[in-house]
XYZ file of C-alpha atoms in Angstrom:
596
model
C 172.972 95.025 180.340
C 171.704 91.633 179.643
C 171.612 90.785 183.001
C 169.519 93.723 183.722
C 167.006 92.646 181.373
C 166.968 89.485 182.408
C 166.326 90.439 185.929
C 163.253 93.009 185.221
C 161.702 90.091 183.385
C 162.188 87.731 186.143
C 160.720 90.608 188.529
C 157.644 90.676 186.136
C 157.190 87.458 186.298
C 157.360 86.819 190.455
C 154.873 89.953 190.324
C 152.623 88.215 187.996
C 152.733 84.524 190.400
C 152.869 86.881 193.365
C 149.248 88.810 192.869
C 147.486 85.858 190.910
C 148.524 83.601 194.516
C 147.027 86.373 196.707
C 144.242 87.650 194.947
C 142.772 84.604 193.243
C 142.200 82.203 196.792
C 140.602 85.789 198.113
C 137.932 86.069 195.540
C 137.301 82.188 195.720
C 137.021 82.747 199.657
C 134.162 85.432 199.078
C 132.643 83.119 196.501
C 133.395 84.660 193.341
C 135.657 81.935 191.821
C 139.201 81.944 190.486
C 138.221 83.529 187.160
C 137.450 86.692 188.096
C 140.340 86.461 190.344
C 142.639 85.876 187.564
C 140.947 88.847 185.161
C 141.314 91.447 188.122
C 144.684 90.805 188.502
C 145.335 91.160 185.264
C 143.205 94.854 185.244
C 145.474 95.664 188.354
C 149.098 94.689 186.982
C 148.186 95.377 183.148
C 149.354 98.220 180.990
C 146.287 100.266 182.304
C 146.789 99.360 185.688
C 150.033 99.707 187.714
C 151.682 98.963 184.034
C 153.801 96.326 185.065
C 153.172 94.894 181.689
C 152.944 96.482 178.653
C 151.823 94.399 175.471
C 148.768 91.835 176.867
C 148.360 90.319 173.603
C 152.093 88.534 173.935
C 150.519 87.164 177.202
C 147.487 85.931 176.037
C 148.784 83.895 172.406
C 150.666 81.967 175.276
C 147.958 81.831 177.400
C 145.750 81.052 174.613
C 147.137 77.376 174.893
C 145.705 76.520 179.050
C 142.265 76.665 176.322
C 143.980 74.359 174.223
C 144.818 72.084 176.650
C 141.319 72.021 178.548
C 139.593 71.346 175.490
C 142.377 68.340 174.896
C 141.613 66.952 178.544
C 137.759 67.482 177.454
C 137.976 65.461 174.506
C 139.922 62.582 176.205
C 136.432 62.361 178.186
C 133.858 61.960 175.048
C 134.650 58.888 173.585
C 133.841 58.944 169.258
C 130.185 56.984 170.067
C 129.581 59.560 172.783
C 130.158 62.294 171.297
C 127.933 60.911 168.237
C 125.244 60.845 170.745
C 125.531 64.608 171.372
C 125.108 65.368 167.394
C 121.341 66.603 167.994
C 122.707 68.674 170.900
C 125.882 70.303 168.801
C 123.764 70.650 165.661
C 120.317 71.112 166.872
C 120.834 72.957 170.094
C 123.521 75.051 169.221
C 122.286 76.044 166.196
C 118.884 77.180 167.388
C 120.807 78.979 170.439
C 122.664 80.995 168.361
C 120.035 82.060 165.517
C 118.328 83.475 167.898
C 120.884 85.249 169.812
C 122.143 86.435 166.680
C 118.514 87.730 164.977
C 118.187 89.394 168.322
C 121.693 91.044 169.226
C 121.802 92.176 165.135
C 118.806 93.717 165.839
C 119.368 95.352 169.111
C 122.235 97.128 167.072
C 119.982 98.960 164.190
C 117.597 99.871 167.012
C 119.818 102.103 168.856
C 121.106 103.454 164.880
C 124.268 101.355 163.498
C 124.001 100.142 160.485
C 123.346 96.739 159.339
C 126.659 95.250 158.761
C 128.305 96.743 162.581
C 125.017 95.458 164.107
C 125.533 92.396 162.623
C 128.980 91.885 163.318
C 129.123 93.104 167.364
C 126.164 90.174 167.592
C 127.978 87.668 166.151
C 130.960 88.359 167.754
C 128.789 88.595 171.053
C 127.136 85.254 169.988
C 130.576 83.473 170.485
C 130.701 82.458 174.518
C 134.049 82.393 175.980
C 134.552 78.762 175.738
C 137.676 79.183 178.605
C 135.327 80.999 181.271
C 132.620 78.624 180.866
C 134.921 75.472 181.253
C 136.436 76.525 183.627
C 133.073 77.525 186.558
C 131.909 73.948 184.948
C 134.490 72.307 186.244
C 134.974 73.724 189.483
C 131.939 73.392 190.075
C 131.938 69.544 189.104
C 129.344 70.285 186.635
C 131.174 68.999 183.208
C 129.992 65.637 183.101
C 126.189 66.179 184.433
C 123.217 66.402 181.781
C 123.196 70.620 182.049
C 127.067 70.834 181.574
C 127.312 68.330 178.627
C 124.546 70.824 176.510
C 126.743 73.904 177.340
C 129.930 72.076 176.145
C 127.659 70.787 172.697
C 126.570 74.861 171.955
C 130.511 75.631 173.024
C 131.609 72.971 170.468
C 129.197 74.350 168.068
C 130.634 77.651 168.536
C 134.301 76.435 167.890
C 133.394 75.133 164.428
C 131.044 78.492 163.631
C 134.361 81.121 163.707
C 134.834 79.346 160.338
C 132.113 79.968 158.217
C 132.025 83.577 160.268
C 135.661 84.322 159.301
C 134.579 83.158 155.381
C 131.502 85.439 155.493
C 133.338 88.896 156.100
C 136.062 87.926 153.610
C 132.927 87.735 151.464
C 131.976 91.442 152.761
C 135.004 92.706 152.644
C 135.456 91.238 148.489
C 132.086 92.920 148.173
C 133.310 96.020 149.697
C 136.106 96.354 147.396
C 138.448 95.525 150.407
C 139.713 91.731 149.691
C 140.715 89.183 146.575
C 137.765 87.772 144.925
C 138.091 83.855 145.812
C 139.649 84.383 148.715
C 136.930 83.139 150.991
C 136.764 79.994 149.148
C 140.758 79.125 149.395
C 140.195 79.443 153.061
C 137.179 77.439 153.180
C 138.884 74.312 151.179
C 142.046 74.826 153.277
C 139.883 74.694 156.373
C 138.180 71.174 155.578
C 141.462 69.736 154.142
C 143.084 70.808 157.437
C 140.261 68.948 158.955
C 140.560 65.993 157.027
C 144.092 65.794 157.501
C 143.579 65.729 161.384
C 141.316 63.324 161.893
C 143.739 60.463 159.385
C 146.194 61.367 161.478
C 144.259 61.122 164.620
C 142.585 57.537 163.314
C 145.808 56.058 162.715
C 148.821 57.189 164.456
C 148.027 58.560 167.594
C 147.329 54.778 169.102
C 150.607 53.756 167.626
C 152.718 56.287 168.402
C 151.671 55.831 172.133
C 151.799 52.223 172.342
C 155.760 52.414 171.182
C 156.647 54.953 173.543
C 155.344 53.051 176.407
C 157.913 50.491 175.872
C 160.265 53.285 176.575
C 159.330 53.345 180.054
C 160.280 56.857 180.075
C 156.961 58.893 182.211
C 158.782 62.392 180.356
C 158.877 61.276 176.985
C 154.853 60.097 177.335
C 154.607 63.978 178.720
C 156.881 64.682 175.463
C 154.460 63.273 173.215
C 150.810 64.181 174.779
C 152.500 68.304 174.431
C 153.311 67.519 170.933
C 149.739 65.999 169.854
C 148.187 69.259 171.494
C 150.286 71.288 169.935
C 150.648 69.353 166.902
C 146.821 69.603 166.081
C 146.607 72.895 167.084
C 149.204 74.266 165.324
C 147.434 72.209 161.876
C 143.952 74.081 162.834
C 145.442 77.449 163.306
C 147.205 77.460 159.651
C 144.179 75.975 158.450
C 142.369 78.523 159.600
C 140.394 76.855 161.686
C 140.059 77.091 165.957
C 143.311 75.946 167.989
C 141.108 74.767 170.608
C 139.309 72.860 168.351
C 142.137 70.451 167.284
C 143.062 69.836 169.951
C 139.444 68.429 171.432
C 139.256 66.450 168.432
C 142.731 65.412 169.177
C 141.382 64.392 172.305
C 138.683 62.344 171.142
C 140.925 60.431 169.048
C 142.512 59.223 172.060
C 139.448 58.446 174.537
C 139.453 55.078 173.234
C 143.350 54.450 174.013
C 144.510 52.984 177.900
C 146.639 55.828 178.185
C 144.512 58.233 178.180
C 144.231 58.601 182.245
C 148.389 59.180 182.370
C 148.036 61.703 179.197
C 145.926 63.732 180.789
C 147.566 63.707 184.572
C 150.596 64.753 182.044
C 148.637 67.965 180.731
C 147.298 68.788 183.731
C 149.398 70.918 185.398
C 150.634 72.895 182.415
C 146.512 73.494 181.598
C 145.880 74.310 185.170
C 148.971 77.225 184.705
C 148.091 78.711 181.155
C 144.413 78.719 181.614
C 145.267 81.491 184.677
C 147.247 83.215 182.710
C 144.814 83.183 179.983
C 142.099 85.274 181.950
C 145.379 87.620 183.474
C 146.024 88.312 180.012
C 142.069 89.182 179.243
C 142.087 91.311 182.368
C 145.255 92.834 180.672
C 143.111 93.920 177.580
C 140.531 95.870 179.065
C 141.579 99.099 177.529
C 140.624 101.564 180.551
C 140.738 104.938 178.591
C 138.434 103.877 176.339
C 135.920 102.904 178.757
C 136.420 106.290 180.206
C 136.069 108.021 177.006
C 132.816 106.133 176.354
C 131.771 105.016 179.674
C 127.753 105.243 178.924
C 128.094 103.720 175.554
C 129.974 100.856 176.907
C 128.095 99.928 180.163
C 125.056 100.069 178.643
C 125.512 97.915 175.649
C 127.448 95.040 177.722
C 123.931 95.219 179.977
C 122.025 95.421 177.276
C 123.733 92.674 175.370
C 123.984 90.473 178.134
C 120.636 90.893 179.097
C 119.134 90.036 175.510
C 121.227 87.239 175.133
C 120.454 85.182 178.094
C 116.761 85.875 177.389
C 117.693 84.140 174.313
C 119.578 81.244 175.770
C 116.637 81.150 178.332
C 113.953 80.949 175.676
C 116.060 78.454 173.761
C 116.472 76.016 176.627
C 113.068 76.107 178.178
C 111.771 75.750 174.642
C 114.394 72.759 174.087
C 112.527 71.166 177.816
C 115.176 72.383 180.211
C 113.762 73.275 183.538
C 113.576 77.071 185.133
C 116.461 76.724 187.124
C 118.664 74.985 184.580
C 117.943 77.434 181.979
C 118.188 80.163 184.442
C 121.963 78.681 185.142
C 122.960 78.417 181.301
C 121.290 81.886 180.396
C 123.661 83.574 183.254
C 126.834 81.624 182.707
C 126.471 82.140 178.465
C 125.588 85.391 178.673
C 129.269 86.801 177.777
C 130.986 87.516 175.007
C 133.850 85.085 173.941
C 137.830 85.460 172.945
C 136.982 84.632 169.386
C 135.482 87.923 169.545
C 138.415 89.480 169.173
C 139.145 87.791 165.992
C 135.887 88.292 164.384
C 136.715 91.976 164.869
C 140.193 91.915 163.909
C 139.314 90.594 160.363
C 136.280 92.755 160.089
C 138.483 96.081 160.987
C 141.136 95.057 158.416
C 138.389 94.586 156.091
C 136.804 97.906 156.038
C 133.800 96.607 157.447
C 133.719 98.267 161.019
C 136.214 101.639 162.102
C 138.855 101.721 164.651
C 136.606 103.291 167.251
C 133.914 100.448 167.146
C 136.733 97.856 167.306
C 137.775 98.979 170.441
C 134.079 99.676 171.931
C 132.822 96.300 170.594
C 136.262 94.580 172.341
C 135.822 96.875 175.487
C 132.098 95.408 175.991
C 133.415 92.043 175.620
C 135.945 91.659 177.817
C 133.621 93.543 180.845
C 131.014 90.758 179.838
C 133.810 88.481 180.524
C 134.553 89.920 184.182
C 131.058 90.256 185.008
C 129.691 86.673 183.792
C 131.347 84.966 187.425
C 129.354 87.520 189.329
C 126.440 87.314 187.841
C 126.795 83.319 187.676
C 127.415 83.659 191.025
C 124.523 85.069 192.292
C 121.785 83.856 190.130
C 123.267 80.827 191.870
C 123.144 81.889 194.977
C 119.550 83.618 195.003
C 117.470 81.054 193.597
C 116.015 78.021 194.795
C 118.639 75.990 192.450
C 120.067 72.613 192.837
C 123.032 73.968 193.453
C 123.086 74.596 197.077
C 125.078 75.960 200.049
C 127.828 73.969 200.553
C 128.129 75.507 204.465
C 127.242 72.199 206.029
C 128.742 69.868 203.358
C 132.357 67.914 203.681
C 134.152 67.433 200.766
C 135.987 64.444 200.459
C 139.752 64.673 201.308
C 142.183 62.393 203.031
C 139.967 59.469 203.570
C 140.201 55.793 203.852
C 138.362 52.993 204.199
C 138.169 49.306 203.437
C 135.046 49.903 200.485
C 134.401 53.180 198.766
C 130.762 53.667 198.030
C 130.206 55.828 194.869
C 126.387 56.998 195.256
C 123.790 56.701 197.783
C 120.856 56.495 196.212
C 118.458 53.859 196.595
C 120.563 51.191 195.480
C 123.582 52.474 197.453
C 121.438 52.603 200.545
C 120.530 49.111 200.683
C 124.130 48.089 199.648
C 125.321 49.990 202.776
C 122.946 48.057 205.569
C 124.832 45.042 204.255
C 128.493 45.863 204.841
C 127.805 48.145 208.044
C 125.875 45.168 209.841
C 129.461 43.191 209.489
C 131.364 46.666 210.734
C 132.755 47.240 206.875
C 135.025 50.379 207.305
C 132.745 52.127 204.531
C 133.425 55.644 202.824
C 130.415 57.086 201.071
C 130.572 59.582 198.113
C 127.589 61.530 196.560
C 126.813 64.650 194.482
C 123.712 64.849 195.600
C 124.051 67.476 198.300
C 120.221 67.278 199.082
C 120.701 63.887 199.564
C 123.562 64.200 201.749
C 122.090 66.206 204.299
C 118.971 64.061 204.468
C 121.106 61.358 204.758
C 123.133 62.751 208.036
C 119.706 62.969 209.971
C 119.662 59.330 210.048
C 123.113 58.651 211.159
C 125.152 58.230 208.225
C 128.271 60.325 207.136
C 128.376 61.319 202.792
C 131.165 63.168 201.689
C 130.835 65.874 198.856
C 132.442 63.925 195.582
C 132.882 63.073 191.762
C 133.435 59.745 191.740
C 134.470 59.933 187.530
C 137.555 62.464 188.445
C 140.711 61.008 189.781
C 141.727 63.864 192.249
C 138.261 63.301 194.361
C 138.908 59.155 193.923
C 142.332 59.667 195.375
C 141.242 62.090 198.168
C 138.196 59.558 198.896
C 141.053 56.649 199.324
C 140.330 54.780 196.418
C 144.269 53.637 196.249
C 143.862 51.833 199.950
C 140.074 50.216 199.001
C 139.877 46.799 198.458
C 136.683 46.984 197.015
C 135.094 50.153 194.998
C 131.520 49.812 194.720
C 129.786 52.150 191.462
C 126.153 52.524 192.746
C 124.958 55.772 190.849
C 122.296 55.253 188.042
C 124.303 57.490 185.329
C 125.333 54.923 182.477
C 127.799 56.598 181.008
C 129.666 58.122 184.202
C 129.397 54.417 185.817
C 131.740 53.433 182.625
C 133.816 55.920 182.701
C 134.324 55.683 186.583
C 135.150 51.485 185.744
C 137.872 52.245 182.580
C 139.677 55.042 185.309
C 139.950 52.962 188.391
C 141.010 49.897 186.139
C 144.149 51.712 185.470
C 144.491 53.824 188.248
C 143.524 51.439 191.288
C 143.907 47.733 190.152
C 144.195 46.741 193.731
C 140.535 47.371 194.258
C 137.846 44.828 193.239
C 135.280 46.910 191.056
C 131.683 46.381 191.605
C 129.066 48.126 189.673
C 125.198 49.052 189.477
C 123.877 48.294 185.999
C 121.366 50.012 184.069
C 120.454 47.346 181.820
C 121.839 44.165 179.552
C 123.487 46.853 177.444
C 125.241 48.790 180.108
C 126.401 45.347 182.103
C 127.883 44.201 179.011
C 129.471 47.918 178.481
C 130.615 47.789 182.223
C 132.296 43.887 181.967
C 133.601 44.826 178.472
C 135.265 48.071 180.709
C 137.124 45.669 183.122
C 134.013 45.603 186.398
C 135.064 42.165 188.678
C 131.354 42.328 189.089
C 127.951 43.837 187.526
C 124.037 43.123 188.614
C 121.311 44.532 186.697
C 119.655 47.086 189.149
C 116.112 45.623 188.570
C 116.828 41.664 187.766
C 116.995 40.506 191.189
C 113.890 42.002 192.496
C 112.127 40.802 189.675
C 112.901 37.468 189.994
C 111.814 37.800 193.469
C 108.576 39.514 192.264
C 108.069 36.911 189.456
C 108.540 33.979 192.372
C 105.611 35.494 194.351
C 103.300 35.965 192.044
C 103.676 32.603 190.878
C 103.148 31.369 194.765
C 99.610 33.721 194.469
C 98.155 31.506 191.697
C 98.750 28.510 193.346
C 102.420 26.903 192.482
C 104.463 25.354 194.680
C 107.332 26.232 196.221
C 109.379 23.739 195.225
C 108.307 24.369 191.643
C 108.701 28.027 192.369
C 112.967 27.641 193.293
C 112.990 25.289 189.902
C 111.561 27.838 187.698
C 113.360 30.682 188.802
C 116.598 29.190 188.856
C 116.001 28.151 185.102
C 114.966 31.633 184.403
C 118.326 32.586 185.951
C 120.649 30.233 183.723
C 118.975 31.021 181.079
C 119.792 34.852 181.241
C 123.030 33.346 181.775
C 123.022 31.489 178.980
C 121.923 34.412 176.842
C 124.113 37.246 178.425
C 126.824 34.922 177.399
C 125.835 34.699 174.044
C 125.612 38.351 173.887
C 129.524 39.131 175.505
C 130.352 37.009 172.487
C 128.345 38.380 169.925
C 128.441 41.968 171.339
C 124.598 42.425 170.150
C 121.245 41.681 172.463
C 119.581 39.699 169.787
C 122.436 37.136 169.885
C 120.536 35.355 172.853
C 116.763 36.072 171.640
C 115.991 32.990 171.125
C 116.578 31.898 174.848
C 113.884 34.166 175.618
C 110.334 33.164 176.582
C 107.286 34.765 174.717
C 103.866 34.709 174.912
C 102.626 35.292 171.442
C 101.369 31.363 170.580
C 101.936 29.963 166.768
C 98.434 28.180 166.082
C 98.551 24.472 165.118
C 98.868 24.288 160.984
C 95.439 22.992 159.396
C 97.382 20.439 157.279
C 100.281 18.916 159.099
C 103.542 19.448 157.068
C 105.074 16.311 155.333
C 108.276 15.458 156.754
C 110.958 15.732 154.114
C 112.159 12.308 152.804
C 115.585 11.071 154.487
C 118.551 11.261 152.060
C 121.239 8.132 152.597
C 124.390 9.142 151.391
């Protein structure tokens, strides 16, 4: 009997693999991406489809953790200062985003005649973005570390932390109801922080540790060991805190962005965050609870068109207000405009509570998940009917299988120049850009660019960043230039690193990161300015090749100073002003010599 059991799991199981294999490379074929792949399977093979599964929600608190894991792999990106850099983004941005969207959804709710507190709770609810479906078109698109994808993942972030003070606010209904303890809300909101607090000790001082003993161990499954149990770990802490699992674990994340394993923790994660993440949108797809769509079919089409459509007004007013331009609002207004899977906990407390009925539970769910299967269509074609960025990628090569004797990341206009140099001594060169614009203007004058992310270490391996010698970073992105150094450190120590630098600070960011070698992108051609203008006003060239080359050992000199230091005003001094001191009207007395 056992073995029965056993084998009609197993069946479900191969059926589960089976239809996510076919149908999801299908719908990325046609262009609608994996995730809506993965949700109609789940509608197809789901209790209201061919029933090959019965209870969703079993699925999807397993599946909750490829979310987990992404936000993990996420946080191992942002290092602490970075992410301190985003505060007006997460606070300012996110907070104004969802105000609005809130005001507006809570209002589109009394207009068509439910009361306040349903109104208000279906918004906020709606308010929430799914944080997986998001993350996940960012990153196949290669859009999580750009400008645009960084401010979704700040209102995302945002988001994560707001479920808190949400959850506290209908216990506070429900206590005023007559439906909970009095206090509650306040045990949960002191549990919440200490949770918090708890995390991030642990995070400051273990995690580094505990990392830097096991890699004596030499053991690559214990290191795999130990990156599951710090996800887990801090997710498990934030869930009985009460706070978001996904949240833990990006802070858990951050904690470790600073650490040199980093790159081989998250090549450990991710194949099992690759695996659950499917299996979380199967599992949504799973949810959609067909009968009682078709018991309320106008009810529920129409308010997950007309919520959509309000709330990417909203995010569209929000971003062109915050100075985002047409088509990048136009982008974050389509891909946001969905409902999230902490939805379904807002309305889980708020039906226990008293505060909503069965039947708008399950419409309010209903309208979420559909926004969730129609956000990667409508992404999709915004995308593909405007005059975005984001182009065709018909005539564009991605990189894969290459080789070469330098790897060019970026070819812009420092890139370009670079390139003359090593192809007039027949330098086997491979060329990398994101810039698909770029790349086809670049093929009409004989050169060949390859489609590529030069931060993520899939696209570095495919571009044959293992066989380089040298791997020059020529893009003008600070912060991606440093990452791109600290990952092919590790990953590639063969190659010599070269990169572009922004400015004094970045070069001594990028040297500090490991780079063999770092020029400032304007110093050169400055000096070279400087040496003609001084040949227009008469000096000699002689005179000209002495002053410049003291002007360069002096920067030297001061760059130096600053390495050591770590701070630009270590070598101010060194520098050259023009503000004259004027000649004291009583010439000091020298102080009397002291003979000891």
């Amino acid at each position: 009997m056992n073995t029965d059991v056993n084998s009609l799991d197993l069946v479900k199981v191969v059926a589960l693999l089976g239809s996510a294999v076919i149908l999801v490379p299908l719908f990325r074929r046609i262009g609608l991406g994996s995730v809506l792949g993965y949700l109609v399977t789940g509608l197809i093979i789901g209790p209201f489809g061919l029933r090959w599964f019965a209870d969703p929600r079993a699925i999807l608190h397993v599946a909750e953790f490829g979310v987990v894991m992404f936000l993990f792999i996420i946080g191992l990106e942002m290092r602490p200062s970075y992410l301190w850099s985003l505060r007006r983004q997460i606070f300012g941005l996110g907070t104004f985003q969802i105000l609005v969207c809130t005001v507006a959804l809570t209002a589109l709710g009394m207009a068509f005649g439910y009361p306040l507190i349903v109104s208000f709770i279906g918004g906020m609810g709606f308010v929430l973005t799914s944080t997986a479906i998001v993350m996940q078109v960012l990153s196949e698109r290669g859009d999580v570390a750009l400008v645009r994808g960084q401010k979704m993942v700040a209102i995302l972030l945002f988001e994560d932390i707001l479920i808190v003070p949400l959850l506290a606010l209908v216990s506070v209904l429900t206590s005023q109801a007559g439906g909970g303890a009095e206090g509650s809300q306040w045990a949960s909101f002191f549990t919440g922080v200490a949770g918090l607090a708890v995390l991030i000790l642990l995070g400051v001082w273990t995690l580094n540790p505990l990392f830097q003993v096991l890699s004596f161990v030499k053991a690559r499954e214990v290191m795999t060991a130990a990156a599951l149990l710090v996800v887990l770990g801090a997710a498990l802490l934030m869930q009985v805190s009460g706070l978001s699992m996904a949240m833990g674990a990006f802070l858990a994340g951050v904690f470790l962005a600073e650490s040199t394993f980093r790159h081989q923790i998250e090549a450990d994660i991710e194949p099992f965050r690759g695996i659950l993440m499917g299996l979380f949108f199967v599992a949504v797809g799973m949810s959609l609870d067909l009968r009682v769509v078709y018991e309320n079919t106008e009810a529920i089409i129409f308010g997950v068109l007309a919520m959509m459509l309000v709330k990417a007004l909203c995010i569209y007013f929000v971003a062109r207000l915050m100075k985002s331009n047409h088509f990048e609002a136009l982008d974050r207004a389509s891909l946001m405009a969905q409902g999230g899977e902490f939805a379904f906990v807002l309305f889980s407390a708020a039906a226990a509570g008293g505060l909503i009925d069965a039947a708008a539970n399950a419409n309010l769910t209903a309208i979420v998940v559909l926004s969730m299967v129609f956000t990667p269509i409508v992404s999709g074609l915004v995308r593909r009917f405007t005059h975005s960025k984001v182009e065709s990628f018909a005539d564009i090569e991605e990189a894969h299988g290459l080789s070469g004797s330098v790897l060019m990341i970026g070819f812009g206009r420092f890139g370009q120049v670079l390139s003359q140099l090593l192809l007039a001594k027949n330098v086997d060169v491979t060329i990398i850009d994101l810039d698909t614009e770029m790349i086809r203007s670049a093929s009409g004058f004989g050169f060949k660019i390859y489609y590529g992310d030069g931060s993520r270490l899939d696209v570095l391996h495919a571009s044959g960043a293992g066989t380089a010698k040298v791997i020059a970073v020529c893009i003008d992105e600070k912060e991606t230039a440093t990452r791109i150094v600290e990952l092919v450190k590790v990953e590639f120590p063969q190659a010599k690193v070269l990169v572009r630098a922004y400015d004094r600070t970045h070069a001594r960011e990028l040297l500090t990161a490991g780079a063999d070698f770092q020029i400032r992108e304007t110093f050169e051609s400055a000096i070279l300015f400087g040496e003609e203008a001084l040949r227009q006003i008469g000096v000699g060239d002689l005179e000209v090749s002495e002053i410049s080359e003291r002007i360069r050992l002096l920067d030297l000199e001061r760059f130096e100073l600053e390495m050591a230091a770590g701070a630009t005003e270590a070598g101010r001094k060194l520098m050259l002003g023009n503000i004259t001191k004027p000649a004291p009207l009583v010439e000091p007395q020298r102080p009397k010599e002291v003979h000891l």
